[in-house]
Short mmCIF file of C-alpha atoms and ligand atoms in Angstrom, two decimals:
data_model
loop_
_atom_site.label_atom_id
_atom_site.label_comp_id
_atom_site.label_asym_id
_atom_site.label_seq_id
_atom_site.Cartn_x
_atom_site.Cartn_y
_atom_site.Cartn_z
CA MET A 255 -21.91 21.49 9.75
CA VAL A 256 -23.11 21.11 6.16
CA TYR A 257 -21.65 18.41 3.99
CA SER A 258 -21.93 18.41 0.23
CA PRO A 259 -24.03 15.57 -1.23
CA LEU A 260 -22.33 12.48 -2.58
CA PRO A 261 -21.92 12.24 -6.32
CA THR A 262 -23.60 9.49 -8.26
CA ILE A 263 -20.77 7.32 -9.49
CA ALA A 264 -20.72 7.63 -13.28
CA THR A 265 -20.06 4.63 -15.46
CA PRO A 266 -18.40 5.28 -18.83
CA ALA A 267 -20.00 3.68 -21.88
CA HIS A 268 -17.46 0.93 -22.62
CA PRO A 269 -15.00 0.88 -19.79
CA VAL A 270 -12.52 -1.76 -18.84
CA SER A 271 -13.27 -2.77 -15.29
CA GLY A 272 -10.15 -1.19 -13.82
CA ASP A 273 -10.74 2.17 -15.41
CA ARG A 274 -14.31 2.30 -14.22
CA LEU A 275 -13.24 1.48 -10.72
CA ARG A 276 -10.55 4.14 -10.66
CA LEU A 277 -12.81 6.75 -12.20
CA GLY A 278 -15.51 6.03 -9.64
CA ILE A 279 -13.05 6.34 -6.78
CA ARG A 280 -11.54 9.53 -8.16
CA GLN A 281 -14.99 11.06 -8.11
CA LEU A 282 -15.16 10.28 -4.41
CA GLN A 283 -11.93 12.17 -3.66
CA PRO A 284 -13.60 15.51 -2.68
CA GLN A 285 -15.83 13.65 -0.21
CA LEU A 286 -12.89 11.69 1.23
CA VAL A 287 -11.09 14.99 1.87
CA GLU A 288 -14.21 16.58 3.33
CA TRP A 289 -14.82 13.67 5.74
CA ARG A 290 -11.19 13.52 6.77
CA ARG A 291 -11.11 17.26 7.47
CA ALA A 292 -14.39 17.15 9.39
CA LEU A 293 -12.96 14.38 11.57
CA HIS A 294 -9.65 16.21 11.88
CA GLN A 295 -11.41 19.19 13.43
CA HIS A 296 -12.97 17.01 16.13
CA PRO A 297 -10.25 14.76 17.52
CA GLU A 298 -11.13 12.49 20.43
CA LEU A 299 -9.05 10.29 22.72
CA GLY A 300 -9.44 6.52 23.02
CA PHE A 301 -12.88 5.29 24.15
CA GLN A 302 -14.20 8.87 23.94
CA GLU A 303 -14.79 8.85 20.16
CA GLN A 304 -18.48 9.83 20.49
CA THR A 305 -18.52 12.56 17.79
CA THR A 306 -16.42 10.39 15.48
CA ALA A 307 -18.70 7.39 15.98
CA SER A 308 -21.84 9.49 15.36
CA PHE A 309 -20.26 10.87 12.19
CA ILE A 310 -19.57 7.32 10.95
CA ALA A 311 -22.99 5.99 11.98
CA GLN A 312 -24.76 8.92 10.32
CA LYS A 313 -23.02 8.22 7.02
CA LEU A 314 -23.74 4.48 7.19
CA GLN A 315 -27.38 5.22 8.03
CA GLN A 316 -27.64 7.66 5.12
CA TRP A 317 -26.27 5.06 2.72
CA GLY A 318 -28.49 2.26 4.07
CA ILE A 319 -25.53 0.21 5.33
CA GLU A 320 -26.34 -2.27 8.11
CA HIS A 321 -24.30 -1.45 11.24
CA GLN A 322 -24.04 -1.80 14.98
CA THR A 323 -22.71 0.91 17.30
CA ALA A 324 -21.34 1.09 20.87
CA ILE A 325 -19.23 -2.05 20.61
CA ALA A 326 -16.41 -1.94 23.17
CA GLN A 327 -17.79 1.50 24.11
CA THR A 328 -17.41 3.52 20.89
CA GLY A 329 -16.63 0.92 18.21
CA ILE A 330 -18.79 0.31 15.13
CA VAL A 331 -19.18 -2.71 12.87
CA ALA A 332 -20.82 -2.37 9.44
CA LEU A 333 -21.67 -5.02 6.84
CA VAL A 334 -21.72 -4.48 3.09
CA HIS A 335 -23.01 -7.44 1.11
CA GLY A 336 -22.06 -8.46 -2.42
CA SER A 337 -24.65 -9.62 -4.92
CA GLN A 338 -24.19 -13.30 -4.02
CA PRO A 339 -22.95 -15.37 -1.05
CA GLY A 340 -19.20 -15.72 -0.57
CA PRO A 341 -16.33 -15.13 1.85
CA VAL A 342 -16.22 -12.56 4.63
CA LEU A 343 -13.37 -10.06 4.55
CA ALA A 344 -12.90 -7.48 7.31
CA ILE A 345 -11.44 -4.01 6.88
CA ARG A 346 -10.25 -2.30 10.04
CA ALA A 347 -9.91 1.43 10.73
CA ASP A 348 -8.88 3.02 14.02
CA MET A 349 -10.64 6.21 15.11
CA ASP A 350 -8.77 7.88 17.98
CA ALA A 351 -6.56 10.97 18.25
CA LEU A 352 -3.74 12.08 20.57
CA PRO A 353 -3.24 14.52 23.45
CA ILE A 354 -1.18 16.93 21.30
CA GLN A 355 -1.76 20.64 20.63
CA GLU A 356 -1.92 21.09 16.86
CA ALA A 357 0.62 23.57 15.46
CA ASN A 358 -0.64 23.52 11.86
CA GLU A 359 -2.30 26.70 10.59
CA VAL A 360 -4.81 25.12 8.21
CA PRO A 361 -8.54 25.81 7.81
CA TYR A 362 -9.33 22.32 9.09
CA ARG A 363 -7.08 22.49 12.16
CA SER A 364 -8.21 20.84 15.38
CA GLN A 365 -10.96 22.77 17.14
CA ARG A 366 -10.20 21.03 20.42
CA ASP A 367 -7.43 22.40 22.57
CA GLY A 368 -4.77 19.88 23.40
CA LEU A 369 -6.18 17.19 21.10
CA MET A 370 -5.08 16.35 17.58
CA HIS A 371 -5.34 13.68 14.90
CA ALA A 372 -1.54 13.52 14.70
CA CYS A 373 -1.33 9.93 13.47
CA GLY A 374 -3.70 9.98 10.49
CA HIS A 375 -6.53 7.92 12.00
CA ASP A 376 -8.94 10.58 10.64
CA GLY A 377 -7.72 9.48 7.19
CA HIS A 378 -8.17 5.80 8.08
CA VAL A 379 -11.83 6.43 8.92
CA ALA A 380 -12.35 8.41 5.69
CA ILE A 381 -10.77 5.61 3.62
CA ALA A 382 -12.94 2.94 5.27
CA LEU A 383 -16.08 5.06 4.78
CA GLY A 384 -15.19 5.68 1.12
CA THR A 385 -14.65 1.95 0.61
CA ALA A 386 -17.96 1.10 2.30
CA TYR A 387 -19.79 3.65 0.19
CA TYR A 388 -18.22 2.50 -3.08
CA LEU A 389 -18.91 -1.19 -2.38
CA SER A 390 -22.48 -0.48 -1.30
CA GLN A 391 -22.98 1.14 -4.71
CA HIS A 392 -21.33 -1.80 -6.52
CA PRO A 393 -22.59 -5.04 -4.96
CA GLU A 394 -22.26 -6.71 -8.36
CA ALA A 395 -18.47 -6.32 -8.10
CA PHE A 396 -18.02 -8.94 -5.38
CA ALA A 397 -19.42 -12.01 -3.67
CA GLY A 398 -19.79 -12.40 0.08
CA THR A 399 -19.56 -9.71 2.73
CA VAL A 400 -17.18 -6.99 3.73
CA LYS A 401 -17.19 -6.25 7.43
CA PHE A 402 -15.96 -2.79 8.41
CA ILE A 403 -14.51 -2.57 11.91
CA PHE A 404 -14.16 0.98 13.27
CA GLN A 405 -12.05 0.52 16.35
CA PRO A 406 -11.50 2.85 19.31
CA ALA A 407 -8.36 3.59 21.31
CA GLU A 408 -5.50 2.32 19.16
CA GLU A 409 -3.14 4.84 20.77
CA GLY A 410 -4.00 3.38 24.14
CA PRO A 411 -5.15 1.68 26.18
CA GLY A 412 -6.08 -0.47 23.15
CA GLY A 413 -9.48 -0.98 21.56
CA ALA A 414 -8.76 -3.96 19.29
CA GLU A 415 -8.62 -6.58 22.05
CA PRO A 416 -12.01 -5.58 23.54
CA MET A 417 -13.49 -5.50 20.02
CA VAL A 418 -12.27 -9.07 19.42
CA GLU A 419 -13.61 -10.09 22.85
CA ALA A 420 -16.95 -8.48 21.96
CA GLY A 421 -17.16 -10.94 19.05
CA VAL A 422 -16.68 -8.62 16.08
CA LEU A 423 -14.92 -11.42 14.17
CA GLN A 424 -18.05 -13.61 14.43
CA ASN A 425 -21.57 -13.32 12.97
CA PRO A 426 -20.63 -13.58 10.18
CA THR A 427 -17.26 -15.24 10.79
CA VAL A 428 -14.40 -13.22 9.34
CA GLU A 429 -12.04 -15.25 7.15
CA ALA A 430 -9.37 -12.59 6.71
CA ILE A 431 -8.72 -9.02 7.81
CA ILE A 432 -6.86 -6.15 6.17
CA GLY A 433 -5.95 -2.67 7.34
CA LEU A 434 -3.59 0.15 6.53
CA HIS A 435 -1.71 2.97 8.18
CA LEU A 436 -1.11 6.21 6.31
CA TRP A 437 2.62 6.54 6.68
CA ASN A 438 4.78 9.65 6.55
CA ASN A 439 7.94 7.59 6.74
CA LEU A 440 7.18 6.70 3.11
CA PRO A 441 6.51 9.12 0.24
CA LEU A 442 3.12 9.40 -1.43
CA GLY A 443 2.78 6.79 -4.15
CA THR A 444 4.42 3.97 -2.21
CA VAL A 445 3.19 0.98 -0.24
CA GLY A 446 5.30 -0.66 2.45
CA LEU A 447 4.47 -4.20 3.47
CA ARG A 448 5.92 -7.49 4.50
CA GLU A 449 5.07 -11.13 5.02
CA GLY A 450 5.48 -12.04 8.67
CA ALA A 451 6.23 -9.42 11.32
CA LEU A 452 5.62 -5.85 10.17
CA MET A 453 5.51 -4.14 13.57
CA ALA A 454 6.87 -5.00 16.99
CA ALA A 455 5.39 -6.23 20.24
CA VAL A 456 5.02 -3.42 22.76
CA GLU A 457 5.79 -4.19 26.42
CA VAL A 458 6.42 -1.78 29.28
CA PHE A 459 8.15 -2.03 32.64
CA ARG A 460 8.60 -0.02 35.80
CA CYS A 461 11.05 -0.70 38.63
CA THR A 462 11.73 0.82 42.04
CA LEU A 463 15.06 0.04 43.70
CA GLN A 464 15.33 0.47 47.43
CA GLY A 465 18.78 1.12 48.88
CA LYS A 466 19.81 2.93 52.04
CA GLY A 467 20.49 6.66 51.93
CA GLY A 468 23.17 8.52 53.83
CA HIS A 469 26.00 11.04 53.75
CA GLY A 470 27.74 11.51 50.39
CA ALA A 471 31.10 11.24 52.16
CA MET A 472 30.27 8.02 54.02
CA PRO A 473 29.18 5.50 51.36
CA HIS A 474 30.23 2.53 53.52
CA GLN A 475 27.18 3.23 55.71
CA THR A 476 24.75 3.18 52.76
CA VAL A 477 23.40 1.18 49.84
CA ASP A 478 23.65 3.65 46.97
CA ALA A 479 20.50 3.36 44.85
CA ILE A 480 22.15 5.26 41.99
CA VAL A 481 25.10 2.85 41.83
CA VAL A 482 22.70 -0.11 41.93
CA GLY A 483 20.36 1.47 39.38
CA THR A 484 23.03 2.38 36.85
CA GLN A 485 24.44 -1.15 37.00
CA VAL A 486 20.95 -2.52 36.38
CA VAL A 487 20.32 -0.19 33.41
CA THR A 488 23.64 -1.13 31.83
CA ALA A 489 23.13 -4.84 32.45
CA LEU A 490 19.65 -4.75 30.88
CA GLN A 491 21.35 -3.94 27.56
CA THR A 492 23.07 -7.33 27.67
CA ILE A 493 19.70 -9.05 27.09
CA MET A 494 19.68 -8.07 23.42
CA ALA A 495 23.47 -8.05 23.12
CA ARG A 496 24.18 -11.38 24.79
CA ASN A 497 21.01 -13.41 25.47
CA VAL A 498 18.77 -13.12 22.42
CA ASP A 499 19.88 -14.70 19.12
CA PRO A 500 21.75 -11.91 17.27
CA LEU A 501 19.69 -12.67 14.14
CA GLN A 502 16.61 -11.53 16.05
CA ALA A 503 15.71 -7.86 16.31
CA GLY A 504 14.61 -6.23 19.54
CA VAL A 505 15.02 -3.19 21.76
CA VAL A 506 15.22 -2.65 25.52
CA THR A 507 14.90 1.06 26.26
CA VAL A 508 15.01 2.67 29.68
CA GLY A 509 13.21 5.93 28.98
CA GLU A 510 13.28 7.51 32.42
CA PHE A 511 15.43 7.26 35.52
CA HIS A 512 14.90 9.21 38.71
CA ALA A 513 17.07 9.19 41.82
CA GLY A 514 18.56 11.54 44.36
CA HIS A 515 17.98 15.15 45.32
CA THR A 516 21.32 16.83 45.91
CA HIS A 517 25.08 16.46 45.49
CA ASN A 518 26.12 15.33 48.95
CA VAL A 519 23.40 12.82 49.83
CA ILE A 520 23.47 9.21 48.71
CA ALA A 521 20.15 8.33 47.11
CA ASP A 522 17.86 6.13 49.16
CA SER A 523 15.89 4.85 46.16
CA ALA A 524 15.75 4.96 42.37
CA GLN A 525 12.92 4.51 39.90
CA PHE A 526 13.09 3.76 36.21
CA SER A 527 10.74 2.71 33.45
CA GLY A 528 10.99 1.75 29.83
CA THR A 529 9.75 -0.28 26.91
CA VAL A 530 10.66 -3.55 25.20
CA ARG A 531 10.07 -4.20 21.49
CA TYR A 532 10.58 -7.37 19.46
CA PHE A 533 9.16 -9.09 16.38
CA ASP A 534 9.19 -12.82 17.14
CA PRO A 535 6.06 -13.89 19.10
CA ARG A 536 8.12 -16.72 20.63
CA LEU A 537 9.99 -14.12 22.70
CA LYS A 538 6.82 -13.31 24.64
CA GLY A 539 7.53 -13.71 28.35
CA TYR A 540 11.30 -13.92 27.87
CA PHE A 541 12.21 -10.29 28.54
CA SER A 542 10.20 -9.97 31.75
CA GLN A 543 11.80 -13.11 33.14
CA ARG A 544 15.36 -12.19 32.14
CA MET A 545 15.01 -8.59 33.36
CA GLU A 546 13.85 -9.71 36.75
CA GLN A 547 16.78 -12.16 37.04
CA ILE A 548 19.21 -9.31 36.31
CA ILE A 549 17.52 -6.87 38.70
CA ALA A 550 17.31 -9.48 41.47
CA GLY A 551 20.93 -10.54 40.99
CA ILE A 552 22.35 -7.02 41.10
CA CYS A 553 20.16 -6.03 44.05
CA GLN A 554 21.24 -9.12 45.97
CA SER A 555 24.91 -8.42 45.31
CA GLN A 556 24.55 -4.84 46.59
CA GLY A 557 22.10 -5.33 49.47
CA ALA A 558 19.22 -3.49 47.77
CA SER A 559 15.63 -4.60 47.26
CA TYR A 560 13.29 -3.98 44.35
CA ALA A 561 9.71 -3.86 43.09
CA PHE A 562 9.29 -4.74 39.40
CA GLU A 563 6.17 -4.46 37.23
CA TYR A 564 6.00 -5.70 33.66
CA GLN A 565 3.11 -5.47 31.23
CA SER A 566 2.65 -6.81 27.72
CA LEU A 567 0.54 -4.24 25.82
CA TYR A 568 0.39 -5.29 22.14
CA PRO A 569 1.70 -8.45 20.45
CA PRO A 570 3.72 -8.05 17.23
CA VAL A 571 1.78 -7.32 14.01
CA VAL A 572 2.33 -10.51 11.98
CA ASN A 573 1.06 -10.70 8.40
CA ASP A 574 -0.18 -13.85 6.71
CA SER A 575 1.83 -14.56 3.56
CA THR A 576 -1.17 -15.30 1.28
CA ILE A 577 -2.98 -12.09 2.20
CA ALA A 578 0.28 -10.12 2.02
CA HIS A 579 0.72 -11.41 -1.56
CA LEU A 580 -2.82 -10.32 -2.37
CA ILE A 581 -2.18 -6.80 -1.04
CA ARG A 582 1.10 -6.63 -2.91
CA SER A 583 -0.43 -7.60 -6.26
CA VAL A 584 -3.23 -5.08 -5.76
CA ALA A 585 -0.81 -2.35 -4.65
CA GLU A 586 1.23 -2.91 -7.82
CA THR A 587 -1.90 -2.17 -9.87
CA VAL A 588 -2.75 0.94 -7.87
CA ILE A 589 0.77 2.36 -7.47
CA GLU A 590 1.68 1.48 -11.07
CA THR A 591 5.46 1.52 -10.51
CA PRO A 592 7.34 -1.47 -9.11
CA ALA A 593 9.62 1.00 -7.32
CA GLY A 594 6.61 2.15 -5.35
CA ILE A 595 6.41 -1.14 -3.48
CA VAL A 596 8.70 -1.24 -0.45
CA PRO A 597 9.09 -4.91 0.45
CA ASP A 598 10.37 -6.01 3.83
CA CYS A 599 9.14 -2.81 5.42
CA GLN A 600 9.41 -3.10 9.18
CA THR A 601 9.25 -0.81 12.20
CA MET A 602 9.73 -1.23 15.94
CA GLY A 603 6.56 0.80 16.38
CA GLY A 604 3.55 -1.15 17.65
CA GLU A 605 -0.13 -1.40 16.72
CA ASP A 606 -3.06 -3.21 18.26
CA MET A 607 -4.10 -4.46 14.79
CA SER A 608 -2.03 -7.38 16.09
CA PHE A 609 -4.97 -8.67 18.17
CA PHE A 610 -7.07 -9.09 15.03
CA LEU A 611 -4.16 -10.73 13.22
CA GLU A 612 -3.69 -13.18 16.10
CA ALA A 613 -7.31 -14.23 15.67
CA VAL A 614 -7.59 -14.43 11.86
CA PRO A 615 -5.10 -14.32 8.98
CA GLY A 616 -4.64 -10.95 7.39
CA CYS A 617 -2.30 -8.17 6.38
CA TYR A 618 -1.57 -4.72 7.68
CA PHE A 619 0.40 -2.36 5.47
CA PHE A 620 1.73 1.19 5.21
CA LEU A 621 0.42 3.59 2.59
CA GLY A 622 2.99 6.32 1.86
CA ALA A 623 1.48 9.75 2.55
CA ALA A 624 4.39 12.17 2.88
CA ASN A 625 4.87 14.97 0.39
CA PRO A 626 7.88 17.12 1.39
CA GLU A 627 7.27 19.55 -1.50
CA LYS A 628 3.94 20.50 0.06
CA GLY A 629 5.44 20.58 3.57
CA LEU A 630 3.58 17.39 4.46
CA ALA A 631 6.37 15.28 5.87
CA PHE A 632 6.38 15.78 9.63
CA PRO A 633 6.56 12.53 11.57
CA HIS A 634 3.59 10.89 13.20
CA HIS A 635 2.70 12.28 16.66
CA HIS A 636 4.35 15.63 15.79
CA PRO A 637 2.28 18.81 16.41
CA ARG A 638 2.69 19.66 12.71
CA PHE A 639 1.85 16.20 11.37
CA ASP A 640 -0.28 16.27 8.24
CA PHE A 641 -0.36 14.08 5.13
CA ASP A 642 -1.04 14.34 1.40
CA GLU A 643 -4.76 13.65 1.04
CA THR A 644 -4.19 12.13 -2.43
CA ALA A 645 -3.37 9.00 -0.42
CA LEU A 646 -7.04 8.74 0.67
CA GLY A 647 -8.24 7.74 -2.81
CA MET A 648 -5.33 5.37 -3.20
CA GLY A 649 -6.30 3.69 0.07
CA VAL A 650 -9.88 3.23 -1.11
CA GLU A 651 -8.71 1.82 -4.44
CA ILE A 652 -6.41 -0.69 -2.75
CA PHE A 653 -9.19 -1.84 -0.41
CA VAL A 654 -11.79 -2.09 -3.19
CA ARG A 655 -9.45 -4.08 -5.43
CA CYS A 656 -8.60 -6.38 -2.51
CA VAL A 657 -12.29 -7.02 -1.99
CA GLU A 658 -12.75 -7.76 -5.70
CA LYS A 659 -9.90 -10.27 -5.58
CA PHE A 660 -10.58 -11.89 -2.22
CA CYS A 661 -14.34 -11.97 -2.75
CA ALA A 662 -14.14 -12.79 -6.47
CA LYS A 663 -17.30 -14.17 -8.01
NI1 LIG B 280 -1.47 5.42 14.29
#
């Protein structure tokens, strides 16, 4: 594949700093689109991002940016230094795609059957690369170091935790971390963010109930796994309704339930699984304990037995208030209309950015990318997901301005 060469970033004769910055970034827009589309055509699942990682490494190499590859399998860390010593700010981008068959008929559609960048992570990589390139060309604009973290497997099983364990927040020690998600739940030209919890913890459970099967007309000789199971599913809803403080938000969803084979046989066993979401980190461990009490109590009352598995996947994404304020002030400059800032944005979706934010203060935010007039408003993880690529330049501008503020000279 042939890529067009990068432009030299022109500097007007007597610019104000902001104008020069925006002009420089606007000139990068064709490259941002080109990189995003190249990545879009070669989607890869978590921990298999070999082509994506080589693409990133090749660019960094070409621009003379110091970097290390193969961290937590396919992750990359790059360092861009300012013209004098100062703080270390990290910028995180996730790289993986999804097992979805793309239904878009666009020239840059996925060339891999059954795989698709249906969440916009191709755009996240392009934005981080554009930011790295711009800063490498403008070391005089900041002090200190910007550490770029290209992370595998956000969609699962989770690449952030192994990246943290591999020490990506050390050498040099990261003082704060920022990241964004292109977001089709918000229109282009908006930024959604929040101090505190932005996204929920993600936990999953699976349960098998063992009853005693028998004739549909002779229930007194059986332990009906469907009757036990439906009581359990209903009772699990009382955790949010009657156990957790009603001022707290959370969800207990049973997403699948399997039992029985035919109309006149009482089911011997039942299986169900689901997910738990909540924002307050103090609730960690509560749901698993309470669910098991409910399951055990109902099983005991009915003479059934159970096997219960519970796993905490991602903690909630919790933003530091100082860094959230920084992002907000920068976003106001970039978006230019106060109405474009969506404060108190929150979703029960989850993100493993949370592992970085548990380790260092930082802020994750949503960059509006939907444009219904262009047909670019399908939800994330939809086979026709696509976003307005104008958001790519806005993402770079927000990151660059954050660096200039956080790493001010
Ligand atoms: Ni995503």
